[in-house]
Amino acid sequence: MISYGIDDDTVYRQAGIYAGRILKGEKPADLPVQQPTTFKLVVNLKTAEALGLTIPPSILARADEVIE
């Protein structure tokens, strides 16, 4: 009902950039290792209500996406 994790779009974009650099001739071992810097908080209110749980308004205000 609540998920906090990496932003998939950013990770996929970075993978595409890496693939492009490899196709241009760079060695994969020479590419830097990067950690994700963008995270998303997703709240599924439909599931929370089905379980009889109440999500505090402060969490809903911070959520990047709310599924109703």
GROMACS .gro file of C-alpha atoms in nm:
model
   68
    1MET     CA    1   0.000   0.000   0.000
    2ILE     CA    2   0.302   0.231   0.045
    3SER     CA    3   0.612   0.205  -0.168
    4TYR     CA    4   0.930   0.409  -0.147
    5GLY     CA    5   1.190   0.333  -0.410
    6ILE     CA    6   1.391   0.452  -0.703
    7ASP     CA    7   1.234   0.640  -0.990
    8ASP     CA    8   1.231   0.387  -1.274
    9ASP     CA    9   1.226   0.651  -1.548
   10THR     CA   10   1.554   0.800  -1.426
   11VAL     CA   11   1.723   0.459  -1.401
   12TYR     CA   12   1.612   0.361  -1.751
   13ARG     CA   13   1.732   0.693  -1.892
   14GLN     CA   14   2.072   0.645  -1.728
   15ALA     CA   15   2.094   0.289  -1.867
   16GLY     CA   16   2.031   0.428  -2.214
   17ILE     CA   17   2.308   0.683  -2.170
   18TYR     CA   18   2.545   0.406  -2.060
   19ALA     CA   19   2.447   0.191  -2.358
   20GLY     CA   20   2.514   0.483  -2.591
   21ARG     CA   21   2.857   0.540  -2.440
   22ILE     CA   22   2.942   0.170  -2.480
   23LEU     CA   23   2.824   0.173  -2.843
   24LYS     CA   24   3.050   0.473  -2.905
   25GLY     CA   25   3.350   0.267  -2.793
   26GLU     CA   26   3.394   0.326  -2.421
   27LYS     CA   27   3.484   0.023  -2.214
   28PRO     CA   28   3.216  -0.075  -1.959
   29ALA     CA   29   3.486  -0.111  -1.692
   30ASP     CA   30   3.577   0.257  -1.739
   31LEU     CA   31   3.224   0.385  -1.677
   32PRO     CA   32   3.153   0.517  -1.328
   33VAL     CA   33   2.915   0.339  -1.095
   34GLN     CA   34   2.624   0.566  -1.009
   35GLN     CA   35   2.363   0.540  -0.738
   36PRO     CA   36   2.006   0.656  -0.791
   37THR     CA   37   1.937   1.005  -0.665
   38THR     CA   38   1.565   1.030  -0.738
   39PHE     CA   39   1.314   0.837  -0.529
   40LYS     CA   40   0.934   0.813  -0.539
   41LEU     CA   41   0.679   0.767  -0.263
   42VAL     CA   42   0.363   0.597  -0.390
   43VAL     CA   43   0.056   0.541  -0.172
   44ASN     CA   44  -0.223   0.302  -0.272
   45LEU     CA   45  -0.530   0.429  -0.088
   46LYS     CA   46  -0.754   0.163  -0.241
   47THR     CA   47  -0.552  -0.114  -0.075
   48ALA     CA   48  -0.526   0.075   0.254
   49GLU     CA   49  -0.903   0.122   0.267
   50ALA     CA   50  -0.962  -0.246   0.182
   51LEU     CA   51  -0.746  -0.338   0.482
   52GLY     CA   52  -0.922  -0.085   0.704
   53LEU     CA   53  -0.612   0.134   0.747
   54THR     CA   54  -0.594   0.511   0.753
   55ILE     CA   55  -0.296   0.685   0.594
   56PRO     CA   56  -0.206   1.010   0.773
   57PRO     CA   57  -0.255   1.329   0.569
   58SER     CA   58   0.111   1.421   0.620
   59ILE     CA   59   0.218   1.111   0.426
   60LEU     CA   60  -0.037   1.176   0.153
   61ALA     CA   61   0.096   1.531   0.119
   62ARG     CA   62   0.451   1.402   0.071
   63ALA     CA   63   0.355   1.128  -0.177
   64ASP     CA   64   0.465   1.167  -0.538
   65GLU     CA   65   0.170   0.954  -0.650
   66VAL     CA   66  -0.154   0.855  -0.479
   67ILE     CA   67  -0.355   0.568  -0.625
   68GLU     CA   68  -0.723   0.605  -0.538
   0.00000   0.00000   0.00000
